[in-house]
Structure formats: structure tokens, C-alpha cells
PDB file of C-alpha atoms in Angstrom:
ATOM      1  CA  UNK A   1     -22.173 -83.546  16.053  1.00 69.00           C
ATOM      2  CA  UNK A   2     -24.169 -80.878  16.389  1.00 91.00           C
ATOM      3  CA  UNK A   3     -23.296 -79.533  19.402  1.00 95.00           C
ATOM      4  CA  UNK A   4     -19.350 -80.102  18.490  1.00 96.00           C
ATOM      5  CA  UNK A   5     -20.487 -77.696  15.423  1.00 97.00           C
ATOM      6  CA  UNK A   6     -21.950 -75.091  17.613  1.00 98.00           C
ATOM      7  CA  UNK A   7     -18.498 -75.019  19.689  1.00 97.00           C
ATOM      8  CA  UNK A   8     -16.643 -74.199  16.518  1.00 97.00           C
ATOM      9  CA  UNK A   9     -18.939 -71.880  15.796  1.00 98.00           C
ATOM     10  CA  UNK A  10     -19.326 -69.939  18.593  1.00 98.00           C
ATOM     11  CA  UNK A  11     -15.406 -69.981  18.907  1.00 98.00           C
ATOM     12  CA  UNK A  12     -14.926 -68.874  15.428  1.00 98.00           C
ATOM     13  CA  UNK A  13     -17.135 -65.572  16.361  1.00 98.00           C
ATOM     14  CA  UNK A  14     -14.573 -65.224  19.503  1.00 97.00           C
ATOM     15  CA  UNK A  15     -12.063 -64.761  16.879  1.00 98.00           C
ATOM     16  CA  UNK A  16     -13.779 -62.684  14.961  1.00 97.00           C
ATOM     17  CA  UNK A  17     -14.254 -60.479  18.160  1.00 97.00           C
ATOM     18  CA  UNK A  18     -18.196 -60.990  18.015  1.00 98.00           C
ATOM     19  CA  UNK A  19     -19.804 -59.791  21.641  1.00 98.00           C
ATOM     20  CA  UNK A  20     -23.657 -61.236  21.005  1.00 98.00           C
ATOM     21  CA  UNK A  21     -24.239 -64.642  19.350  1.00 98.00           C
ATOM     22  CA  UNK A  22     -27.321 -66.562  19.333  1.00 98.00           C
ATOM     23  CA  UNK A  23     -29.239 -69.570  17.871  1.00 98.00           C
ATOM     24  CA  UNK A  24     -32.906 -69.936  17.227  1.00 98.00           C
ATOM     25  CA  UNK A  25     -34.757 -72.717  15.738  1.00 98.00           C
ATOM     26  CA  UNK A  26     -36.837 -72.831  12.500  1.00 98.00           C
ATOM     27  CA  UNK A  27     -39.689 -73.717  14.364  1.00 97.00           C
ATOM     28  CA  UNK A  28     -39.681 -71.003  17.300  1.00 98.00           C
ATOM     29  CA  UNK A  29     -41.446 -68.448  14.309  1.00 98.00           C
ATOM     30  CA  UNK A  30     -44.394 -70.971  14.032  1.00 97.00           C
ATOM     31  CA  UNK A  31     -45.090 -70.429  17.829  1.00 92.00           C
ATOM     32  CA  UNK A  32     -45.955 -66.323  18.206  1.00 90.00           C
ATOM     33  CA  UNK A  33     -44.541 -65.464  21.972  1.00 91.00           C
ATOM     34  CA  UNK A  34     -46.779 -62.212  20.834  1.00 88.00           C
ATOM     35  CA  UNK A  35     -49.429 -60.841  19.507  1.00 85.00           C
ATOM     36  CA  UNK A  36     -48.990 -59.469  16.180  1.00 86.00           C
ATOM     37  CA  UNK A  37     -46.361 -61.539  14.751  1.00 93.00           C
ATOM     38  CA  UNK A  38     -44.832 -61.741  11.822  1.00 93.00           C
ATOM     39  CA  UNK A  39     -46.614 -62.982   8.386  1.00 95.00           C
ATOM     40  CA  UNK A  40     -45.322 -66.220   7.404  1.00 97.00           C
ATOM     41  CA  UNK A  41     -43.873 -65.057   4.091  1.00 97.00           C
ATOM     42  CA  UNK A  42     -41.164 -63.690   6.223  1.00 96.00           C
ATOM     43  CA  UNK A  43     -40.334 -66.552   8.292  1.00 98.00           C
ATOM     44  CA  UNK A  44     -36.786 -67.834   7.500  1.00 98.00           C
ATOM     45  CA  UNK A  45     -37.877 -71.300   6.021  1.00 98.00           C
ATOM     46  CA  UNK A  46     -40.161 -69.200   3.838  1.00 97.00           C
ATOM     47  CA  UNK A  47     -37.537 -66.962   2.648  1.00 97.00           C
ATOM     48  CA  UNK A  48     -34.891 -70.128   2.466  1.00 98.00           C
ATOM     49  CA  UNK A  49     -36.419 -73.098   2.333  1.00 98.00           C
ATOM     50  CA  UNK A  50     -33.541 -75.459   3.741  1.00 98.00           C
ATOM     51  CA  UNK A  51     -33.082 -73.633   6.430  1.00 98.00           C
ATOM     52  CA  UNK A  52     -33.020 -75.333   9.925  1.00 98.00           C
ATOM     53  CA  UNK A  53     -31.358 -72.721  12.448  1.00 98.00           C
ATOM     54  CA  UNK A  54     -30.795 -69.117  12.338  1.00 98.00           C
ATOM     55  CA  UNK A  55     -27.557 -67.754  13.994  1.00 98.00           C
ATOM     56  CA  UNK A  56     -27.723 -63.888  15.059  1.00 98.00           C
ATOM     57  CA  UNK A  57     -24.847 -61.923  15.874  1.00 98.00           C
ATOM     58  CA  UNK A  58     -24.601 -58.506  17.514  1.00 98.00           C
ATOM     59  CA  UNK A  59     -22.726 -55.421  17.235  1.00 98.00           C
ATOM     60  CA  UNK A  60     -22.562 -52.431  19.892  1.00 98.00           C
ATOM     61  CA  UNK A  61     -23.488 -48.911  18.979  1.00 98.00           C
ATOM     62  CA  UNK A  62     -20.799 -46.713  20.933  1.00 98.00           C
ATOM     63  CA  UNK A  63     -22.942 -44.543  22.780  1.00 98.00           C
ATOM     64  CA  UNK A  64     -20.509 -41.544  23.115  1.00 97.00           C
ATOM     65  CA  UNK A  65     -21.167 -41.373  19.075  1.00 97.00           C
ATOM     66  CA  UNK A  66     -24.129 -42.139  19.442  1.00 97.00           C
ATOM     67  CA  UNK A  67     -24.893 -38.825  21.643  1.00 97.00           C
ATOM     68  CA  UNK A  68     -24.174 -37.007  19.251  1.00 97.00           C
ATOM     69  CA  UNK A  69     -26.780 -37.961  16.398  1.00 95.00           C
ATOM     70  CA  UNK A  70     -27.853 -36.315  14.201  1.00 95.00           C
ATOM     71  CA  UNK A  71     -24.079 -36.467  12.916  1.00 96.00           C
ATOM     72  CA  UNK A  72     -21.989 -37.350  10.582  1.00 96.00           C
ATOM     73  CA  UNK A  73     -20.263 -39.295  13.642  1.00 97.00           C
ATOM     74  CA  UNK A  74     -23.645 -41.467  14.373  1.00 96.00           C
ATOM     75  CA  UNK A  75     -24.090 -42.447  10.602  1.00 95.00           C
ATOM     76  CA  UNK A  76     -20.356 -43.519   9.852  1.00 96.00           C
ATOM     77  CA  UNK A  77     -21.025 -45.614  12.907  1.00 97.00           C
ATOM     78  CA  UNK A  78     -23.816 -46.812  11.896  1.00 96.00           C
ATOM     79  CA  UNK A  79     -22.634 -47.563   8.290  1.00 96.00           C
ATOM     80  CA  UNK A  80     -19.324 -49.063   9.660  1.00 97.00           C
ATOM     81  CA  UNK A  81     -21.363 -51.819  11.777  1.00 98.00           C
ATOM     82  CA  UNK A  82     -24.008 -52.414   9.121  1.00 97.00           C
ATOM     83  CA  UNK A  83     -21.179 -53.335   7.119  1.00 97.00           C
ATOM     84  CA  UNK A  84     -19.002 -55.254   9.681  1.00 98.00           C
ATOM     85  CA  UNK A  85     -22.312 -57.503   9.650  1.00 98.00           C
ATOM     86  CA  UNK A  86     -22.796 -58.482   6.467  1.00 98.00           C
ATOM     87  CA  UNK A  87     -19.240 -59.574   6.082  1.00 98.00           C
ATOM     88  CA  UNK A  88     -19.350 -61.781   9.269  1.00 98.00           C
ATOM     89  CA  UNK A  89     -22.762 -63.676   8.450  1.00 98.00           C
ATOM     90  CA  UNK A  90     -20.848 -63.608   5.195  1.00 98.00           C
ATOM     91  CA  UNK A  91     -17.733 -65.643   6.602  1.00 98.00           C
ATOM     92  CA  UNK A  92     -19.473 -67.225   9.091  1.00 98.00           C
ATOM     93  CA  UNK A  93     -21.742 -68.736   6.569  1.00 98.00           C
ATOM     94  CA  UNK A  94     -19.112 -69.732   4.266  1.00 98.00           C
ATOM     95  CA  UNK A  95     -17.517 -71.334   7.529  1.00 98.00           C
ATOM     96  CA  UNK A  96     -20.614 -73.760   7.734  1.00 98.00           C
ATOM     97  CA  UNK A  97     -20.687 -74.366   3.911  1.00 98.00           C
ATOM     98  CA  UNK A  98     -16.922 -75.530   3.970  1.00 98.00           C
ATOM     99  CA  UNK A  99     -18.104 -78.035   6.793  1.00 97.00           C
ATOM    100  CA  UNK A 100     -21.088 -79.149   5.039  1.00 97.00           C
ATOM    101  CA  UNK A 101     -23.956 -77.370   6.033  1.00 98.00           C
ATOM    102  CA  UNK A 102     -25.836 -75.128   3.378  1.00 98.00           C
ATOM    103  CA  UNK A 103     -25.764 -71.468   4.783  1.00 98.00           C
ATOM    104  CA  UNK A 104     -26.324 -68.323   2.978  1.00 98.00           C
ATOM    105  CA  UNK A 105     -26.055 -65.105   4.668  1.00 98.00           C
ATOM    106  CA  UNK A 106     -28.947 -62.228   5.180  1.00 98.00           C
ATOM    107  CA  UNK A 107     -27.803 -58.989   4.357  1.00 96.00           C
ATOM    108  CA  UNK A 108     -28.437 -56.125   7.304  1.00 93.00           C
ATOM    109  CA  UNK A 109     -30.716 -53.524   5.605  1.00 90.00           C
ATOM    110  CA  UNK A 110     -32.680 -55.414   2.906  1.00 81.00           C
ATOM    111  CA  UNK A 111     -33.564 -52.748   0.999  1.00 78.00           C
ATOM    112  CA  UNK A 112     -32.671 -50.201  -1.171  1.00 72.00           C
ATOM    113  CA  UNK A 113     -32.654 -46.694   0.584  1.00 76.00           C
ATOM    114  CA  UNK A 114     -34.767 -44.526   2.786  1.00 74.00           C
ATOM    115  CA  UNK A 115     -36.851 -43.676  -0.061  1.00 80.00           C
ATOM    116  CA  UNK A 116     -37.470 -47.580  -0.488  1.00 78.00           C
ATOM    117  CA  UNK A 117     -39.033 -47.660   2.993  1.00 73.00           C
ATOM    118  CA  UNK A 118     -41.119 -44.882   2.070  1.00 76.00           C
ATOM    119  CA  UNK A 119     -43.030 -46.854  -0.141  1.00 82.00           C
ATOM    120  CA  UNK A 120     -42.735 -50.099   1.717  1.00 80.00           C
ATOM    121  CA  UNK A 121     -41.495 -49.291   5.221  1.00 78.00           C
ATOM    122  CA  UNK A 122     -40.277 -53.257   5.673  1.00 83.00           C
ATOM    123  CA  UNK A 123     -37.899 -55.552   5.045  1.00 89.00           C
ATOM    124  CA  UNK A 124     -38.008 -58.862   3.832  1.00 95.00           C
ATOM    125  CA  UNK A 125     -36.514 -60.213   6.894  1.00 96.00           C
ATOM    126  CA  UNK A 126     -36.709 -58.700  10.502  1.00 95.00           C
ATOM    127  CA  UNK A 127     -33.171 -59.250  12.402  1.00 97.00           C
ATOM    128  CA  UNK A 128     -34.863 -58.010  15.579  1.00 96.00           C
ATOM    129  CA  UNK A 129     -36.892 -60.871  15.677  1.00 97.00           C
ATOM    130  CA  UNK A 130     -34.614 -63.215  14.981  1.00 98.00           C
ATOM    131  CA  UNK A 131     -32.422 -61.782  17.386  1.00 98.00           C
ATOM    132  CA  UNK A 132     -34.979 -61.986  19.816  1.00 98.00           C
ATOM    133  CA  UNK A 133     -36.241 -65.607  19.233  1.00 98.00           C
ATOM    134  CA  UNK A 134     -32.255 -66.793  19.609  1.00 98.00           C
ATOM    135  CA  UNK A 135     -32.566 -64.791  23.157  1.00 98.00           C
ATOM    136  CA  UNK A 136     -30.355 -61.835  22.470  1.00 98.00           C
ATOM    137  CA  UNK A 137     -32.808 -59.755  24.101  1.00 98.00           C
ATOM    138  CA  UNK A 138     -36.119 -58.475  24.319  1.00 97.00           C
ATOM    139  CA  UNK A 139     -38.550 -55.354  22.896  1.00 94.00           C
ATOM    140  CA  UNK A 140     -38.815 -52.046  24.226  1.00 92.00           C
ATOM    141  CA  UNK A 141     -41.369 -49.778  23.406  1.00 90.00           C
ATOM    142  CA  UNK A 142     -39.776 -48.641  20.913  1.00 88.00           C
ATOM    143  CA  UNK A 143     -40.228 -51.377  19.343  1.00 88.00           C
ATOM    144  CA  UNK A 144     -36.289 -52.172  19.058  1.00 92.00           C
ATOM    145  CA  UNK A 145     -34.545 -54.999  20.925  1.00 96.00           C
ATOM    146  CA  UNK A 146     -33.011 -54.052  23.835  1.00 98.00           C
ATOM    147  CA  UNK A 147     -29.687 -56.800  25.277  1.00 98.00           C
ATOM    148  CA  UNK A 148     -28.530 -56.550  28.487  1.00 98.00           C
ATOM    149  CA  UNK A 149     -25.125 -55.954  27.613  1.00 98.00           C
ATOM    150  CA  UNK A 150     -25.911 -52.794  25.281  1.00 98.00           C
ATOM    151  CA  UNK A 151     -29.527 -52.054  25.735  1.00 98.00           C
ATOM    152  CA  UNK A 152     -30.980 -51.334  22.442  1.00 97.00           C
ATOM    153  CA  UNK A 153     -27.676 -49.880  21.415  1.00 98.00           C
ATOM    154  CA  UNK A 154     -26.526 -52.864  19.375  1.00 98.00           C
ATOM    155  CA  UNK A 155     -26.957 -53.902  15.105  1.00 98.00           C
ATOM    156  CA  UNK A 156     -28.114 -56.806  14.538  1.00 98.00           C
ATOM    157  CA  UNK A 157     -27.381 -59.842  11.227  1.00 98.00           C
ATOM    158  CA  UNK A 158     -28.182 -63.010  10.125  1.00 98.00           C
ATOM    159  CA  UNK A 159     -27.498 -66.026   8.628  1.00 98.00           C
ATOM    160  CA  UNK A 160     -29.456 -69.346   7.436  1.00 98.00           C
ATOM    161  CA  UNK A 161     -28.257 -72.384   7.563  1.00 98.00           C
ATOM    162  CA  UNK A 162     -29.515 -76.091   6.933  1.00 98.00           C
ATOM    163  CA  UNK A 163     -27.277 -77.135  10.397  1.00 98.00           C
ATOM    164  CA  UNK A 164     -29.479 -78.238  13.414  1.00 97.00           C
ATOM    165  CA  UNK A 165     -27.851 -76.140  16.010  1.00 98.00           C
ATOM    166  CA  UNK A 166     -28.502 -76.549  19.671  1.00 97.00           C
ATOM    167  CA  UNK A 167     -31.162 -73.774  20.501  1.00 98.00           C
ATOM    168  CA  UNK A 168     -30.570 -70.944  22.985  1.00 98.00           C
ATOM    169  CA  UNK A 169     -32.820 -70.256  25.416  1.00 98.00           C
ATOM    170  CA  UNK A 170     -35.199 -67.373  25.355  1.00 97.00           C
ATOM    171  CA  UNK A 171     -34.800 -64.436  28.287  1.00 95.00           C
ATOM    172  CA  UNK A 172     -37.324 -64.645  30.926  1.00 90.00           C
ATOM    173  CA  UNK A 173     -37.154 -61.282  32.115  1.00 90.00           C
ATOM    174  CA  UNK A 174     -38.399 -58.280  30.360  1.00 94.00           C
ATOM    175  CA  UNK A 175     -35.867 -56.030  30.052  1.00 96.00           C
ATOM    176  CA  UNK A 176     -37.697 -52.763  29.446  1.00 94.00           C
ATOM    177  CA  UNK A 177     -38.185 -50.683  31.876  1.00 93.00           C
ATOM    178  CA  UNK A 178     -41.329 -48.564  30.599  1.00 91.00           C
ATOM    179  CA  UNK A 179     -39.550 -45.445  31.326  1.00 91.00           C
ATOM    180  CA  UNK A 180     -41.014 -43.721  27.704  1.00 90.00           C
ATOM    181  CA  UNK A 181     -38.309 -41.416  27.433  1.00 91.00           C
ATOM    182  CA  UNK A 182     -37.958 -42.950  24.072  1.00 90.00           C
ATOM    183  CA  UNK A 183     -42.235 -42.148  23.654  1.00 89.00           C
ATOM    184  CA  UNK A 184     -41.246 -38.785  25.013  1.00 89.00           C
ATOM    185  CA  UNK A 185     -38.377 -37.722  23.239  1.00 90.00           C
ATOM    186  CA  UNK A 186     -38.982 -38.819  19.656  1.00 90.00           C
ATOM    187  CA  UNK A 187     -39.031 -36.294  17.122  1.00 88.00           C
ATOM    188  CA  UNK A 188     -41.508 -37.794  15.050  1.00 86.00           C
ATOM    189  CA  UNK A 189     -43.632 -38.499  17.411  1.00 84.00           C
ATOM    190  CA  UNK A 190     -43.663 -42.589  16.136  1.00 83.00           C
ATOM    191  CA  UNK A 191     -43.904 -43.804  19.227  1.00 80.00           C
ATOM    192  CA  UNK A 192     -47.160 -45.000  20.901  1.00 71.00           C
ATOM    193  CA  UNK A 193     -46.388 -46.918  24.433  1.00 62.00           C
ATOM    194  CA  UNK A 194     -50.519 -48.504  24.326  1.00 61.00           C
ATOM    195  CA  UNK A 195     -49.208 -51.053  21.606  1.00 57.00           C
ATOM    196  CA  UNK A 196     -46.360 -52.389  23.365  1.00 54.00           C
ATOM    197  CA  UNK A 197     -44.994 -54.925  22.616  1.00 52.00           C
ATOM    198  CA  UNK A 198     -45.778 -54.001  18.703  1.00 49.00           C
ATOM    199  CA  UNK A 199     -44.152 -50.214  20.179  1.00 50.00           C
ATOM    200  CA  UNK A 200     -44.054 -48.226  16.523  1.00 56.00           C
ATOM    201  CA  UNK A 201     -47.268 -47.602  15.140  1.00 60.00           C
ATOM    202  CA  UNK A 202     -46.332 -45.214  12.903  1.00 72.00           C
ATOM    203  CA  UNK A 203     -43.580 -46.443  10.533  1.00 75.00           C
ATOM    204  CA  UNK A 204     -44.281 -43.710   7.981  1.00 77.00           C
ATOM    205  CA  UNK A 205     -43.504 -41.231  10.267  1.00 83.00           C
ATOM    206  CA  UNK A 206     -40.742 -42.566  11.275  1.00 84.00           C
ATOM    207  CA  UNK A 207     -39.437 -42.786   8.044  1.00 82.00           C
ATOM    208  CA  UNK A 208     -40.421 -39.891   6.351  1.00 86.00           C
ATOM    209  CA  UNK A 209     -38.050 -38.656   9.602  1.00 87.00           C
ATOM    210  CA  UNK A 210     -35.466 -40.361   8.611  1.00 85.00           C
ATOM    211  CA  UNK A 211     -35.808 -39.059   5.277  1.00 86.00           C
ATOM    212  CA  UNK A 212     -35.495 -35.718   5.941  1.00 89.00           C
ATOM    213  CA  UNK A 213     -32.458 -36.429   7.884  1.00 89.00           C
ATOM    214  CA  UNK A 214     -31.143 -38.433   4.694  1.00 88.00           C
ATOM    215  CA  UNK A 215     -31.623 -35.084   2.929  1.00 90.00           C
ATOM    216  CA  UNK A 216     -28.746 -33.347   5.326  1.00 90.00           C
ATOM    217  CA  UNK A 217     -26.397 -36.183   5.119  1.00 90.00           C
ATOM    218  CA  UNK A 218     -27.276 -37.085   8.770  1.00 89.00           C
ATOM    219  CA  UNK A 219     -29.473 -40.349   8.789  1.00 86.00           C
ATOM    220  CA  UNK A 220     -30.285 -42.321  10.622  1.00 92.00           C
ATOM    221  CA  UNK A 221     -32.024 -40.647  13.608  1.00 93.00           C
ATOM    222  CA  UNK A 222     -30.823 -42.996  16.834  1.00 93.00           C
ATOM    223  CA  UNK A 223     -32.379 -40.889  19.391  1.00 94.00           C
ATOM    224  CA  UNK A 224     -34.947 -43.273  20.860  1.00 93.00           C
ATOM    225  CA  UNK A 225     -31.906 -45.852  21.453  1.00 95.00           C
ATOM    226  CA  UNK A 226     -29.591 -43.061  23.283  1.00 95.00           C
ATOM    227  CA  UNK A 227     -31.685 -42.087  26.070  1.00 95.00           C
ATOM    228  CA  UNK A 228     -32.891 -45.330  26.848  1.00 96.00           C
ATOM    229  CA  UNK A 229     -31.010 -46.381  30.401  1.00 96.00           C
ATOM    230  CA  UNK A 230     -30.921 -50.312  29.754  1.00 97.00           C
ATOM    231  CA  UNK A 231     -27.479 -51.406  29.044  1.00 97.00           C
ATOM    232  CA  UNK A 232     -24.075 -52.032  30.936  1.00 97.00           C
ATOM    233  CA  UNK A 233     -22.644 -49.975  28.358  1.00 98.00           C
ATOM    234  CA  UNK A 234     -24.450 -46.820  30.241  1.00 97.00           C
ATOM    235  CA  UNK A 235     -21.895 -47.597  33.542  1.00 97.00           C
ATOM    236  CA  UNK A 236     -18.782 -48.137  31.179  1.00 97.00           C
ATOM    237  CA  UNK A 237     -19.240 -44.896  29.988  1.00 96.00           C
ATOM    238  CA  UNK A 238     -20.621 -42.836  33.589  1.00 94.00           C
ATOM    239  CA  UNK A 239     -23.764 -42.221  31.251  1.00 94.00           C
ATOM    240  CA  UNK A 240     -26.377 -43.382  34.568  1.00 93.00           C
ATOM    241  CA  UNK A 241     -27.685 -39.957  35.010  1.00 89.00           C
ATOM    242  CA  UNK A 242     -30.203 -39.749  32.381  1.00 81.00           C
ATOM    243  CA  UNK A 243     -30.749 -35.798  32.795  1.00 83.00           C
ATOM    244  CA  UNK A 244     -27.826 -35.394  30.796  1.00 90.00           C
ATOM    245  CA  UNK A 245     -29.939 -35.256  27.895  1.00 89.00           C
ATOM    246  CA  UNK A 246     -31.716 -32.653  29.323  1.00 84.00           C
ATOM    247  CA  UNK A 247     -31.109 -28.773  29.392  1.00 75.00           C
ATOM    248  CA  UNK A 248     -32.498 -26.345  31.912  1.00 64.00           C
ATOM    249  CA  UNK A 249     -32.178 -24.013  35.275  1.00 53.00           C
ATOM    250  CA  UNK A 250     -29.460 -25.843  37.166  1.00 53.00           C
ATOM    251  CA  UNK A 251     -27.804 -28.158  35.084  1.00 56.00           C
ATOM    252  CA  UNK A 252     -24.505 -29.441  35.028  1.00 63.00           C
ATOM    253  CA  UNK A 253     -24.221 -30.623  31.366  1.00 82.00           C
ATOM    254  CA  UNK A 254     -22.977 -28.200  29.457  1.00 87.00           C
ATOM    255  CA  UNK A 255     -19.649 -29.427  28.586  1.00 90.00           C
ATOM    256  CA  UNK A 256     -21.180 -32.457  27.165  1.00 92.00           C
ATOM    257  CA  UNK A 257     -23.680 -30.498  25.297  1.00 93.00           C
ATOM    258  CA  UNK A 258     -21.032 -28.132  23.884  1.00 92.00           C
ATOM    259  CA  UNK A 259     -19.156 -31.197  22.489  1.00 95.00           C
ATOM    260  CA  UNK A 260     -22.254 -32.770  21.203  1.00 96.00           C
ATOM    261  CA  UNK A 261     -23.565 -29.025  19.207  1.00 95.00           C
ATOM    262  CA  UNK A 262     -19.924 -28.977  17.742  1.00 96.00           C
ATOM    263  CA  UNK A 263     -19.940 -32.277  15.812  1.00 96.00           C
ATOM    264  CA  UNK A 264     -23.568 -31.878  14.495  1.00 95.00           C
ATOM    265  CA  UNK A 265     -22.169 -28.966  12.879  1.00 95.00           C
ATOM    266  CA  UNK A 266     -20.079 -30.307  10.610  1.00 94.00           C
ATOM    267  CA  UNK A 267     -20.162 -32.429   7.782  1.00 92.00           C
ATOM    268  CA  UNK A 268     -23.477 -31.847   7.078  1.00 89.00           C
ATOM    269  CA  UNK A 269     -25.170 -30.958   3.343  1.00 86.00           C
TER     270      UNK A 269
END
């Protein structure tokens, strides 16, 4: 039975033109694959008792947007798919309550605003994680899960439900490539590569960032995620040259740059 409800499941997200689905057991947070893990008050059968399984979906980030952030382009994206997942784990719950299994969905960003996470830079559920234990992906450095399909260029939900779902497996290889262009390029200098796999060490920072960015009508910041060259998404778009990012003596970018410069300057406060 089981099994036959995982089918229907994973064909309703077909429908629902889903990319990234995956399973993970209650018990897979009582067994840390790393070192530090999360505090048990966060673990799904802490936060919903019933629970059994967690299902995680994924959503791309369209890197062409996404090139251009900080933009108005990047945060409409990133608004559109933040909402696109809370009404799928929404449906997709209600499709497992109207077969008989308790579900309840998690909303994407469980809290109230940036200025939320300044005094309490967490949530009280971590989608990465989840994502990661139903083998979506793995962490970067930058302490963001990073697919094979997107890199770490993909939003993630997810639901509860009191269904025993057949697990997926974990991924065996690491997918980061410890390149630290993210380390490098960050603005607020968050990232510290010595604490990988725990990769930000400074949330605050981070935050306040994202903050400031809030301020201009611009947030969130995104720039770790587009230079980082994991991700078939990178050959669907000829983006496999990562000196594009770059500007100097000799480069060959500056059409790309020009196109970039003229949506940051617009729509901004």
C-alpha cells in the first residue's frame, strides 16, 4: 500500500510539473550524517508529532534572473517560487488527507520578515535539511544544498505526513566542488570554508545583508548561489565559463554585464 501511495504521489507532482521530489523518514533526523546537527526541537516529529515521512519538493531558480540580483527581477523570482511552494505542499498534503493519511503542510519561510531573522536568524523548520535527508542533494560551503540538476539554484518545501512512504536513498557523492567562489565573492563576508559542512558561521551578517538590501526593495541577496558552477542548468544556459562574473583587462563580457547593470537599475526604492 505504501508503495502504491508513493506512485500516486510522485505522479500527482508530474502533473503539477514538480522537477525535484523526495522522501525521508522520521527517523533519518535521529541519526546526524554530520556534525552539528540540528536540535531536536526542530525535528519534524517534534514539530508534528504524527508525523512518519517528510516529502520535499524542489523548485529551480532561473539563473539568467538570477544574474542579475540585486533586482527587482531576482526577488519577484524568488517571491513567485516561495509561493508556488507553499501552495503545492498545500495540495499535495490535502491529496494525502483525502486518501487517509494526516498531512499538514510547512510553509517556505517560517518567519515573519528580515527583521524577524535579525533577532532570531532561524526558522522553526530547516527545508535544506530535509531536502537533504530525502537525497535531493547535498551542502556546499555555503552552507545551501546544492542538486545536481540545479546546483544550489533551487527553493525548497515541505510537507508532514502520518503515511509511511518508501524512503529515498541518500547521494553518495559530494557534490561540492570546494571551488569558494561563493567564500570569495560574498558581500558580507558570511562565509567561512574551515566549518564546512556547517559553511555559514555568521548568520547575522548575513542577515543584517539582507536587510539592507530589504531597505532598497532588492532582497534577497542570491549571489553565493549564482556563481557556484554545480548544476546542469549552467550548460542549458552556456553559463560554463565562470569568468563571466568577472570584469577586467581582456574580457569578453560586457554585453552580459550591460544587460545585468540595466535591470538593477530599476525598480528599486
Amino acid at each position: 500500500m505504501s508503495a502504491e501511495l508513493k506512485r500516486a504521489l510522485l505522479e500527482r507532482c508530474r502533473t503539477m510539473e514538480i522537477p525535484l521530489v523526495g522522501v525521508a523518514p522520521i527517523d533519518r533526523w535521529e541519526e546526524p550524517p554530520f556534525e552539528p546537527w540540528i536540535p531536536e526541537e526542530f525535528w519534524p516529529q517534534a514539530v508534528y508529532p504524527e508525523a512518519r515521512s517528510v516529502v520535499v519538493i524542489g523548485l529551480p531558480i532561473t539563473l539568467p534572473a538570477l544574474e542579475t540580483t540585486p533586482s527587482i527581477w531576482y526577488r519577484e523570482l524568488y517571491r513567485t517560487v516561495n509561493i508556488l511552494l507553499d501552495q503545492y505542499t498545500y495540495r499535495i498534503s490535502n491529496f494525502l488527507n483525502d486518501r487517509g493519511f494526516p498531512s499538514v503542510f510547512v510553509p517556505r519561510d517560517g518567519y515573519a520578515d528580515v527583521q524577524a531573522l535579525l533577532k532570531n536568524p532561524v526558522a522553526f523548520f530547516s527545508h535544506r535539511h530535509a531536502a537533504y535527508l530525502a537525497g535531493l542533494g547535498t551542502f556546499g560551503v555555503n552552507n545551501v544544498l546544492l542538486t545536481k540538476e540545479y546546483g544550489p539554484r533551487v527553493r525548497f518545501g515541505s510537507l508532514f505526513t502520518a503515511a509511511e512512504l518508501p524512503a529515498d536513498p541518500l547521494l553518495d557523492d559530494d557534490l561540492c566542488t570546494r571551488c569558494m567562489r561563493c567564500v570569495q565573492i560574498c558581500p558580507a563576508q558570511a562565509i567561512d570554508d574551515r566549518d564546512y559542512p556547517a559553511g555559514i558561521t555568521n548568520r547575522s551578517a548575513c542577515t543584517a545583508y539582507s536587510a539592507v538590501l530589504a531597505k532598497r526593495g532588492l532582497s534577497p541577496c542570491g549571489v553565493c548561489i549564482k556563481v557556484c558552477p554545480v548544476g546542469e542548468d549552467r550548460k542549458l544556459f552556456d553559463r560554463m565559463d565562470p569568468s563571466i562574473y568577472s570584469r577586467g583587462e581582456g574580457a569578453t563580457n560586457e554585453e552580459l554585464h550591460r544587460s545585468w547593470e540595466h535591470v538593477r537599475s530599476y525598480g528599486r526604492k
